XYZ file of C-alpha atoms in Angstrom:
555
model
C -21.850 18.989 0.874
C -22.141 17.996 4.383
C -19.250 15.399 4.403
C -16.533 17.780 3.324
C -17.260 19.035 7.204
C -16.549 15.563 8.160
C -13.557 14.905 10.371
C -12.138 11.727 12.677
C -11.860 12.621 15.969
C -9.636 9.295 16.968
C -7.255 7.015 15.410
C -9.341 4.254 15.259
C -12.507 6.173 14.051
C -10.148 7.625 11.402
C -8.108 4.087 10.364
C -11.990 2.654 9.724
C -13.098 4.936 7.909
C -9.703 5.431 5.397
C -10.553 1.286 5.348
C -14.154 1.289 4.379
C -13.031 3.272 1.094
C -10.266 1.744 0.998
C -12.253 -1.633 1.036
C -14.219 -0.159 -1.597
C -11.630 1.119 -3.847
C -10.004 -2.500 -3.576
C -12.753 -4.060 -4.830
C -13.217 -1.790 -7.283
C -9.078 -2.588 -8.203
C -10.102 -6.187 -8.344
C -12.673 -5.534 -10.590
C -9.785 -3.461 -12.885
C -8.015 -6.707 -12.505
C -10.724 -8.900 -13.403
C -11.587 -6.773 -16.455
C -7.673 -6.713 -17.744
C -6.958 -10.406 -16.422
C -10.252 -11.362 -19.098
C -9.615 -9.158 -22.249
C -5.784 -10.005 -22.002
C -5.003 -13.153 -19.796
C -1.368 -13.447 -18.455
C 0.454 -12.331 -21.629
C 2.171 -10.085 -23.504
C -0.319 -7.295 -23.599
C -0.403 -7.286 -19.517
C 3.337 -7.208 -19.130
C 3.367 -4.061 -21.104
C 1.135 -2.535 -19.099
C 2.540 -3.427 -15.799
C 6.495 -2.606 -16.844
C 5.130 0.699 -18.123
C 4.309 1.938 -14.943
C 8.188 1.824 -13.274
C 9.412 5.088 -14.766
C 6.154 6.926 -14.497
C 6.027 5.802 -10.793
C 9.481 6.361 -10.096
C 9.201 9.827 -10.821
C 6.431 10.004 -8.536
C 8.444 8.639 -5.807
C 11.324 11.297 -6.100
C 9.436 14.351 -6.500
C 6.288 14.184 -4.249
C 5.259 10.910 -2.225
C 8.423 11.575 -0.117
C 7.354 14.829 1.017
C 3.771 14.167 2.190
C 4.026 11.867 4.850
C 7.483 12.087 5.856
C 7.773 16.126 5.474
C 4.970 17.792 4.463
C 2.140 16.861 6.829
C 4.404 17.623 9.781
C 6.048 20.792 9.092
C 2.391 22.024 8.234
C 0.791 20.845 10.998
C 3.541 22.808 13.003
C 3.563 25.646 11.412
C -0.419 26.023 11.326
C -0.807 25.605 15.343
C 1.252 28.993 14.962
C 0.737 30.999 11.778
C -2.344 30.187 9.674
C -1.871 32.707 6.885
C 2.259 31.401 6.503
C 1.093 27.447 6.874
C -1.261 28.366 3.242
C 1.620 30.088 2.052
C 4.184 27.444 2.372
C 1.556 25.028 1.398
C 1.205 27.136 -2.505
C 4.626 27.387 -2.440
C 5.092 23.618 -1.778
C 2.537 23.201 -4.833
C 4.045 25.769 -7.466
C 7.681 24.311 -7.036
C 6.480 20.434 -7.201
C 4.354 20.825 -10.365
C 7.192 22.817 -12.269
C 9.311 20.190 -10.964
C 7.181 17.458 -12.415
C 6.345 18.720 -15.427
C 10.154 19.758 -16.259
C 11.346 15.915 -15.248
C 8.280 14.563 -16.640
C 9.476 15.717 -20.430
C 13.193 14.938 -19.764
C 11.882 11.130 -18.863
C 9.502 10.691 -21.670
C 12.361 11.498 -23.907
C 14.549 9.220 -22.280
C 11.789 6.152 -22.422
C 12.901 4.001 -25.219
C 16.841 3.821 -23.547
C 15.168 3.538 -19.687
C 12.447 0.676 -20.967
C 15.392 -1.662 -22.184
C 16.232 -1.478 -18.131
C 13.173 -1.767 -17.075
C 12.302 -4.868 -19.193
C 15.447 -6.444 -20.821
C 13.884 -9.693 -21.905
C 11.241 -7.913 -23.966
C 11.384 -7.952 -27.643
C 11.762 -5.383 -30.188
C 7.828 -5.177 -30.538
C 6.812 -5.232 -26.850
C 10.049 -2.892 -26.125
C 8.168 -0.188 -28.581
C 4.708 -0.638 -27.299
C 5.751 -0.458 -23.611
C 7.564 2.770 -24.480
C 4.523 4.620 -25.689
C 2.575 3.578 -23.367
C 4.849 4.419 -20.888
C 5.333 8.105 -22.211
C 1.251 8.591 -22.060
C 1.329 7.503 -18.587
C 3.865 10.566 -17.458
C 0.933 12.705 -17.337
C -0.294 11.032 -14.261
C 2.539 11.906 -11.600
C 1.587 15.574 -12.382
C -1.756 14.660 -11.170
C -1.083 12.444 -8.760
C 1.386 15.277 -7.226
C -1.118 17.798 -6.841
C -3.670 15.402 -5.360
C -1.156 13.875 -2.684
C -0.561 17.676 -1.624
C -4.020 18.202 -1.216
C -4.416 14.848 0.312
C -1.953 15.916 2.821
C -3.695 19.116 3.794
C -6.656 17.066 4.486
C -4.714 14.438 6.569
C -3.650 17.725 8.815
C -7.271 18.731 9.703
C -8.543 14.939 9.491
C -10.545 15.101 6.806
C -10.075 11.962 5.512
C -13.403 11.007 3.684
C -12.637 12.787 0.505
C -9.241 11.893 0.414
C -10.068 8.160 0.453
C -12.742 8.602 -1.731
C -9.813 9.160 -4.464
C -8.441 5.859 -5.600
C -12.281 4.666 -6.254
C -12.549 7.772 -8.963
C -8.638 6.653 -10.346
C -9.628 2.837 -10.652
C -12.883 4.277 -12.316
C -10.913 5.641 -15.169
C -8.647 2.656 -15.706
C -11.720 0.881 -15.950
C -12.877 2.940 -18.254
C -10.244 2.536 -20.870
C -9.893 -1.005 -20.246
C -13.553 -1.541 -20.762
C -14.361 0.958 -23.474
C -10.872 2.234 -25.135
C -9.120 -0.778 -24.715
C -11.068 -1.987 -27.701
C -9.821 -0.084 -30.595
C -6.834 1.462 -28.590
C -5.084 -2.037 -26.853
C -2.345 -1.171 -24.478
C -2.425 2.306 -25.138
C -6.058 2.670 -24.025
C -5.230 1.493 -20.700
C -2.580 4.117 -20.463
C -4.971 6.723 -21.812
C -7.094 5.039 -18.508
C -4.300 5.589 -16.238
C -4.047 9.526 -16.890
C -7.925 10.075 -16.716
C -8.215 7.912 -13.177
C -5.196 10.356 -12.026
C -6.899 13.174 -13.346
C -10.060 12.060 -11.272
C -8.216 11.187 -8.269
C -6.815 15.007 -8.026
C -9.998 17.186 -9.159
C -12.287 15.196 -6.463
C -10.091 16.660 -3.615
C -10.210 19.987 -4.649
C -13.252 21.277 -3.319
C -12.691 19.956 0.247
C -9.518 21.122 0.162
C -10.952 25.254 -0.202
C -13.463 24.619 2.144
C -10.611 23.524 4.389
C -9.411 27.189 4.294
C -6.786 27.122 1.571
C -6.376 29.937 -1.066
C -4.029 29.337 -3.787
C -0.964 31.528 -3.954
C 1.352 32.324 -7.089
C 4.466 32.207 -4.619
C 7.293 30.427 -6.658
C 10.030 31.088 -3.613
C 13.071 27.962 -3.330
C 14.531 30.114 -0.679
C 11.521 29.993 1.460
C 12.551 28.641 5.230
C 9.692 26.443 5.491
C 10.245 24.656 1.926
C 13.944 24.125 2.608
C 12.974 22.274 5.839
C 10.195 19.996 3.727
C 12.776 19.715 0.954
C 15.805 18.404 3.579
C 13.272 16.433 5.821
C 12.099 14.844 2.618
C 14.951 13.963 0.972
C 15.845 10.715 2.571
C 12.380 10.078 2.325
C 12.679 9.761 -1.476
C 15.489 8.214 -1.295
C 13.574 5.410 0.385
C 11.118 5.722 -2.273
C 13.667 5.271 -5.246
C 14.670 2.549 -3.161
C 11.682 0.680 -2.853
C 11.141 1.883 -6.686
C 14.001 0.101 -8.011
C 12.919 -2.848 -6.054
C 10.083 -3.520 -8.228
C 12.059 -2.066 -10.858
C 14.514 -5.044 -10.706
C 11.569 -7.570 -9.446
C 10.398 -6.431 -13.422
C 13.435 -6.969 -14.756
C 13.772 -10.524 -13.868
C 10.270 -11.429 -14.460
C 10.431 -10.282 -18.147
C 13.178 -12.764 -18.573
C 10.839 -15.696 -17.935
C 8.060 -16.583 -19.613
C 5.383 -14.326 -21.185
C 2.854 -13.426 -18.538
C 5.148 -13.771 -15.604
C 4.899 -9.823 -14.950
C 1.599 -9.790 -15.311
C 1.001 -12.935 -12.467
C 3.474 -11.513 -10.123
C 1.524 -7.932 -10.212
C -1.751 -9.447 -10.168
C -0.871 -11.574 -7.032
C 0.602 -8.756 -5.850
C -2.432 -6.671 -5.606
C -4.149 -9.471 -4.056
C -1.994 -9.292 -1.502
C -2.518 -5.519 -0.786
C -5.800 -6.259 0.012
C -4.984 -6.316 3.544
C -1.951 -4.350 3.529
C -3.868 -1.243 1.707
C -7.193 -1.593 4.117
C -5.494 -2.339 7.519
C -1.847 -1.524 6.982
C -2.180 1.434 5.234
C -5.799 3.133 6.735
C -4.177 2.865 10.361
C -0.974 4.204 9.484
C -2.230 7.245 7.409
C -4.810 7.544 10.198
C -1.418 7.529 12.726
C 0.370 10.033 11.565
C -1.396 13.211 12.437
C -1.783 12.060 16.035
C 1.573 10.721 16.252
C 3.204 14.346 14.898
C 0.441 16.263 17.557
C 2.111 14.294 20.431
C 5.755 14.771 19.621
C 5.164 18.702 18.389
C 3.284 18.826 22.409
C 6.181 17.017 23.797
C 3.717 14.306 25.028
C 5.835 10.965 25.142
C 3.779 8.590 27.216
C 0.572 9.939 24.661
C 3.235 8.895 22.004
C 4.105 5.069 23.565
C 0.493 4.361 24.168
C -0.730 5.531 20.499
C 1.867 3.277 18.769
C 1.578 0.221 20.831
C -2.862 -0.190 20.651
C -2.262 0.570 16.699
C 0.209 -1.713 16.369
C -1.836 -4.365 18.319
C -4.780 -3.117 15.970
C -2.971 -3.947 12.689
C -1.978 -7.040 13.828
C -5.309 -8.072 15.594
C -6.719 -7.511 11.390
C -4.044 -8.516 9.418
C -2.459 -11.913 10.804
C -5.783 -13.761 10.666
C -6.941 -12.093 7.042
C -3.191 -13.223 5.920
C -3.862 -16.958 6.844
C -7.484 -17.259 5.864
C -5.834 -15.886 2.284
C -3.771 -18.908 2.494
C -6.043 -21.020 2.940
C -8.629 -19.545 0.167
C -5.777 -18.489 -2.174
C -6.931 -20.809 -5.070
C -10.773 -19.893 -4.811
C -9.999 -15.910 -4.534
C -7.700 -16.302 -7.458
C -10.352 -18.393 -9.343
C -13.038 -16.410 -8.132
C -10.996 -12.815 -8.797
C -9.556 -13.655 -12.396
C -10.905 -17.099 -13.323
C -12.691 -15.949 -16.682
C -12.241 -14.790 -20.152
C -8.649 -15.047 -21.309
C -7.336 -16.161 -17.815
C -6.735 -19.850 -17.861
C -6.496 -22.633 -15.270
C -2.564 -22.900 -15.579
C -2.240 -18.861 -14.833
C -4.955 -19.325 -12.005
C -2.441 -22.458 -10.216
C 0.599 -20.457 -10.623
C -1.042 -16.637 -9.513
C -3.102 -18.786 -6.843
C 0.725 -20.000 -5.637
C 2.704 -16.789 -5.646
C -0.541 -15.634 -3.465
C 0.372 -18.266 -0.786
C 3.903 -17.667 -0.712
C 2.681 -13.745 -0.388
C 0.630 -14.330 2.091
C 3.526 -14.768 4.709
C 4.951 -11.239 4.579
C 1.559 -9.602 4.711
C 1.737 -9.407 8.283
C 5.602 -7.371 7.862
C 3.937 -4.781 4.942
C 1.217 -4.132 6.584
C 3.330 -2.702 10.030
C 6.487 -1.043 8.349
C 4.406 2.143 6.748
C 3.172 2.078 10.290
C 6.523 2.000 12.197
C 7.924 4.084 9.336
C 5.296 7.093 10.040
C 6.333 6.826 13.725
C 10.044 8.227 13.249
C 8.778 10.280 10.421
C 6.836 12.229 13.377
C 9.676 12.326 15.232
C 11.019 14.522 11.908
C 13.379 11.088 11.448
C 13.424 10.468 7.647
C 16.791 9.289 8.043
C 16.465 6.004 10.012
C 13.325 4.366 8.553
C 14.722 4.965 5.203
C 18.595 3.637 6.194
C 16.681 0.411 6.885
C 14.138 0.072 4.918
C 17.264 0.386 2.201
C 19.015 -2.461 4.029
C 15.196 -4.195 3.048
C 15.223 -3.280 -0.440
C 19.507 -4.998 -0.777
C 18.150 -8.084 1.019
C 15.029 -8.473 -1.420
C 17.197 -7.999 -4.337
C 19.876 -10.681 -3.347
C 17.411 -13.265 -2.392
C 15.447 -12.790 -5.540
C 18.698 -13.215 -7.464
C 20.000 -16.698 -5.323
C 16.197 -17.646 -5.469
C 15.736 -17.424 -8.858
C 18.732 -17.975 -10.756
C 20.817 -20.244 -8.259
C 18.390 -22.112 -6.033
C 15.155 -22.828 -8.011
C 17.207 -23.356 -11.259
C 18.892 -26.368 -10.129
C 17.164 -28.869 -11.516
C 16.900 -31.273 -8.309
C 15.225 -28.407 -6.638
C 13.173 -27.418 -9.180
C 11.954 -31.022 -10.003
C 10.845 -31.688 -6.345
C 8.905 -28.022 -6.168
C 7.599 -29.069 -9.547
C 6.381 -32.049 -8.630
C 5.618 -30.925 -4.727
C 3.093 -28.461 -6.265
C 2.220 -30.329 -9.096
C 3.403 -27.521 -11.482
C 5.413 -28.027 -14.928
C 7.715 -25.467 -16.592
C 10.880 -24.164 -15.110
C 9.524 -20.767 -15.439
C 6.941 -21.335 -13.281
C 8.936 -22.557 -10.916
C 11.478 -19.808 -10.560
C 9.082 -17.377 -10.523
C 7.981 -18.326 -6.690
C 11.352 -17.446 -5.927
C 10.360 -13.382 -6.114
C 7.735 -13.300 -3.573
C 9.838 -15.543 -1.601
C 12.190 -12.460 -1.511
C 9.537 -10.313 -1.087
C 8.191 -11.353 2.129
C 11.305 -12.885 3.954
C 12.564 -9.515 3.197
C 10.077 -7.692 4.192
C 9.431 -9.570 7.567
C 14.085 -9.261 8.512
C 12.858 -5.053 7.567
C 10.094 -5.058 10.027
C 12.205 -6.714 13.019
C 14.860 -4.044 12.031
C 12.656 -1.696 12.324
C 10.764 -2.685 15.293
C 14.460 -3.010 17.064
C 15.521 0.877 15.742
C 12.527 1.944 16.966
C 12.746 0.415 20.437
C 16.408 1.753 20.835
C 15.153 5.298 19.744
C 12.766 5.895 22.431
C 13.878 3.364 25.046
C 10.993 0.925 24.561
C 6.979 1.832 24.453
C 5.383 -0.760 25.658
C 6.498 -3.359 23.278
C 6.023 -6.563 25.668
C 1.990 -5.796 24.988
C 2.732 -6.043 21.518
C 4.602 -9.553 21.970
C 1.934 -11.065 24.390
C -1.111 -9.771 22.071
C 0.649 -10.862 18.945
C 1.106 -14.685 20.394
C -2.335 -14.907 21.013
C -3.507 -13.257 18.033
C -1.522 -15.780 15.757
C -2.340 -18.733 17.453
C -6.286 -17.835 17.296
C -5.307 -17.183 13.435
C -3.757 -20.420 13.081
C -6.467 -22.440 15.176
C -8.946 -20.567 12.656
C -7.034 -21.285 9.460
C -7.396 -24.746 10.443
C -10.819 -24.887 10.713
C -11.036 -23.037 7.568
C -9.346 -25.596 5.919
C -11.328 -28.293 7.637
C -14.480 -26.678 6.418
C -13.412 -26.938 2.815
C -12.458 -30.500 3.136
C -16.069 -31.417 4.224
C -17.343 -28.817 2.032
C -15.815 -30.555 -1.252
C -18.316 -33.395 -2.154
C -20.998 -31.020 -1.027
C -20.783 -28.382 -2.868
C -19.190 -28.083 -6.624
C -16.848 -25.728 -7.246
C -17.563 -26.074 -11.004
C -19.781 -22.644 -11.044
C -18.575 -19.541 -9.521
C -21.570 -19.671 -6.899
C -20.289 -23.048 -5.745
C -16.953 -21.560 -5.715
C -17.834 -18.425 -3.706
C -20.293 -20.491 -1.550
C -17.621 -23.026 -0.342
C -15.191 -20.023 0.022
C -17.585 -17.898 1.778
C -18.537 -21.163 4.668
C -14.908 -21.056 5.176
C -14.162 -17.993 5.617
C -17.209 -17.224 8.166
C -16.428 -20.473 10.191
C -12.987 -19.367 10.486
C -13.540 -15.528 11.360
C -16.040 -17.620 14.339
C -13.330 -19.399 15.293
C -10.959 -16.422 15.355
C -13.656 -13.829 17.369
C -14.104 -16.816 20.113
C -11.257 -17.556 21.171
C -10.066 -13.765 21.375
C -12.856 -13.327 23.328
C -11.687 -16.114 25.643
C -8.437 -14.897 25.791
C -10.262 -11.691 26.697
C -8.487 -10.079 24.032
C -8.381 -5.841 24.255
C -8.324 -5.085 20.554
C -11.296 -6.991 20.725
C -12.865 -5.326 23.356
C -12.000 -1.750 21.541
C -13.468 -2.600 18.050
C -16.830 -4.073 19.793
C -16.658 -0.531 21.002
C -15.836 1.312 18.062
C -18.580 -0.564 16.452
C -21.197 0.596 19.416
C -19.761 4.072 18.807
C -18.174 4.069 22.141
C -14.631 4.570 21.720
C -11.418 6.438 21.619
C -8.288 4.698 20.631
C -6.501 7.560 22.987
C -7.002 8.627 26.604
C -6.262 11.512 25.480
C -9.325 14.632 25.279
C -8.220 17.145 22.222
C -7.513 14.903 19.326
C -8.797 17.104 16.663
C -7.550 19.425 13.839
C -4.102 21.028 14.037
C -4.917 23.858 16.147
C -6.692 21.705 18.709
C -10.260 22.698 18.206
């Protein structure tokens, strides 16, 4: 029981180990994918499966992920530095009101499912309409899960006990696995959904016990006049806002892609979670690592602590993610081959998932910082601003995917020279590039509004070591890409990429040629984020210059 004691002690320490589960749990998603991609291929059954996730997740979205980050973790946090015994109240209370609140909306919504799926999915049959509908209503047990666990996720992100949290997502990919491998069989679609609910059951009881041992005691408190839950409840209401927002994105993303041809949901979801890859491990592990740190050094009034935290993450992120994005680029046909290349899965779905990959691949860099950059006015108690622009995001997606797809790659000029640039048939395939071509221009006009907001809120932090460590960091990514490439040129009548061995062998050469490339010539430009992950790695370093970066009383 020894690593329920463990905690992170720096953001850095923290953001590598939320990534090395995270790593893990992403494999283990690619393995989900692998599994589904193989029994299905890119078809009908797939598209059910991914379109019955939007009203399950929405709900989600409204009720509880708002709160957590946003509200939740800071108002605790506060309160705890002051009043243990009220900081476990509000917590129960939080609890009590959120799973009443799910359960109640949960019912009203699987009620509602066969009118809602016709929005979600308007260019499904009358067959897939029905299936997607049941499974959809089986899936609304796993918000009320998921709820509980995020709120005991964020009591752990308050005393930095991160381990167990990120050990979560392996045990919920675990039980999709589980029904895709063994209830799939005589249960289809509706075994996956029955998978669904027992990963989110998993990903909520393995929290539990680290959450006690953190010092919690359940209370039956059921109070909506309680100070303390009207400040999470107002804090985290533009939060979830934001949430719906981004919600309805891929709502609408959904939408359109079940008006094309069969399997287009399933290729732009499956391309999609190749692209989280990096945004999940760096992205996401340094901003969830963030947050605690950044809400300790506004609650102590600690600016410059503040300024210096922000800018050496942000440099982090980037130092990870920009080259990972490019050498994705570059090996986006051999991970897709490599990933889903089997079974069911056939060469035309692995060209036109390896090319919605490379378009993806752009934005990665803008996904992975906005969660970051988000989490910094969030500990300023600002829910209002990140979500006012990350809005503005979600309008611009929307538009572009519309002019993309129905204007733009549906003229036929256009769409015969892509067709013939990429050497890909079908008007459907062609249009469907044009939604994550919305995607990531979108996301990267968010991040620069963002980045600007930010700047203008706290009259700068340091952001010129952000610009000069970003230049060099994407032209040692590009420099490396290109060797990448170059290795797989002279790779090609070497090796055969008939077998997946060949396959990974060529991809792997690459890869390690270009992450040489990359480390040298940071190192020649004498490159800090460099210098601090050599010394994370010798188990020398802090991320902040700062002594008492522990749990939320300072211990």
């Amino acid at each position: 029981m020894n690593f329920l004691h463990f905690k992170s002690k720096t953001i850095t320490s923290a953001a590598f180990l939320l990534a090395a589960t995270a790593l893990g749990s992403r494999v283990l998603g690619l393995v989900r994918d692998r599994i589904l991609a193989g029994k299905f291929g890119a078809g009908d059954e797939l598209d059910i499966y991914f379109a019955a996730f939007r009203i399950p997740d929405l709900l989600y979205n409204i009720v509880i992920a708002g709160a957590i980050s946003a509200a939740f973790i800071p108002v605790f946090i506060s309160l705890y530095t002051k009043n243990k015994k009220e900081a476990w109240r509000a917590a129960s209370n939080f609890l009590n009101i959120s799973v009443a609140t799910l359960c109640i909306l949960g019912i009203i919504l699987a009620l509602a499912a066969p009118f809602l799926v016709k929005f979600v999915a308007p260019g499904f049959d009358a067959a897939k309409t029905a299936a997607t509908v049941d499974a959809t209503r089986i899936m609304f047990l796993s918000p009320l899960f998921l709820g509980m666990s995020a709120i005991l996720g964020g009591i752990l992100h308050s005393f930095r006990r991160f381990f167990v949290y990120a050990l979560a997502p392996l045990f919920y990919n675990g039980g999709i696995i589980f029904g895709a491998v063994v209830l799939a069989d005589t249960m289809g679609v509706t075994g996956l959904a029955v998978g669904v609910v027992i990963g989110s059951f998993l990903h909520f009881a393995i929290q539990v016990p680290s959450v006690f041992f953190s010092g919690f005691s359940w209370q039956g408190v059921f109070d909506f006049g309680d100070k303390h839950f009207r400040k999470i409840f107002f804090l985290m209401v533009p939060r979830a806002f934001g949430l719906v927002v981004f919600q309805l994105n891929l709502w609408v993303i959904t939408a359109i892609a079940s008006m094309l041809s069969s399997g287009s949901i399933a290729i732009f979801n499956l391309a999609n979670h190749l692209q989280f890859l990096p945004i999940g491990i760096i992205g996401y592990s340094f901003a969830t690592a963030a947050m605690p740190s950044f809400a300790k050094s506004v609650s102590s009034e600690k600016s410059k602590r503040f300024g210096e935290q922000l800018t050496k993450t942000v440099r982090m992120v980037l130092f990870f993610v920009v080259p990972a994005s490019i050498l994705m680029f570059v090996l986006r046909a051999h991970i897709v081959r490599l990933v889903f290349g089997s079974g069911a899965f056939s060469w035309d779905d692995t060209r036109l998932t390896a090319a919605v990959l490379g378009i993806f691949a752009f934005g990665i860099f803008a996904h992975s910082l906005i969660p970051l950059l988000s989490r910094a006015f969030y500990a300023m108690q600002d829910t209002k601003t990140p979500v006012i622009i990350n809005s503005i995001g979600f309008f611009i997606n929307i538009g572009l995917s519309f002019f993309f797809v129905f204007a733009l790659f549906k003229n036929p000029k256009v769409s015969s020279f892509i067709s013939e640039f990429l050497d890909m048939g079908g008007i459907d395939n062609i249009v469907l590039l044009g939604l994550p071509l919305a995607f990531s221009l979108a996301g990267i006009l968010n991040l620069a509004i963002l980045f600007y907001a930010l700047k203008r809120y706290i009259g700068g932090f340091g952001e010129a070591t952000v610009y000069l460590a970003g230049a060099k960091i994407l032209g040692a990514s590009i420099v490396a890409g290109l060797a990448s490439y170059g290795t797989l040129f002279f790779a090609e009548p070497l090796i055969s990429t008939d077998t997946a061995p060949g396959l990974f062998f060529q991809a792997g050469i690459a890869a390690i040629v270009g992450g040489a490339v990359y480390l040298t010539l940071m190192f020649i430009f004498r490159s800090p984020e460099l210098i601090s992950f050599w010394q994370m790695l010798r188990g020398k370093m802090r991320l902040s210059p700062y002594p008492d970066e522990h749990d939320p009383n300072g211990r």
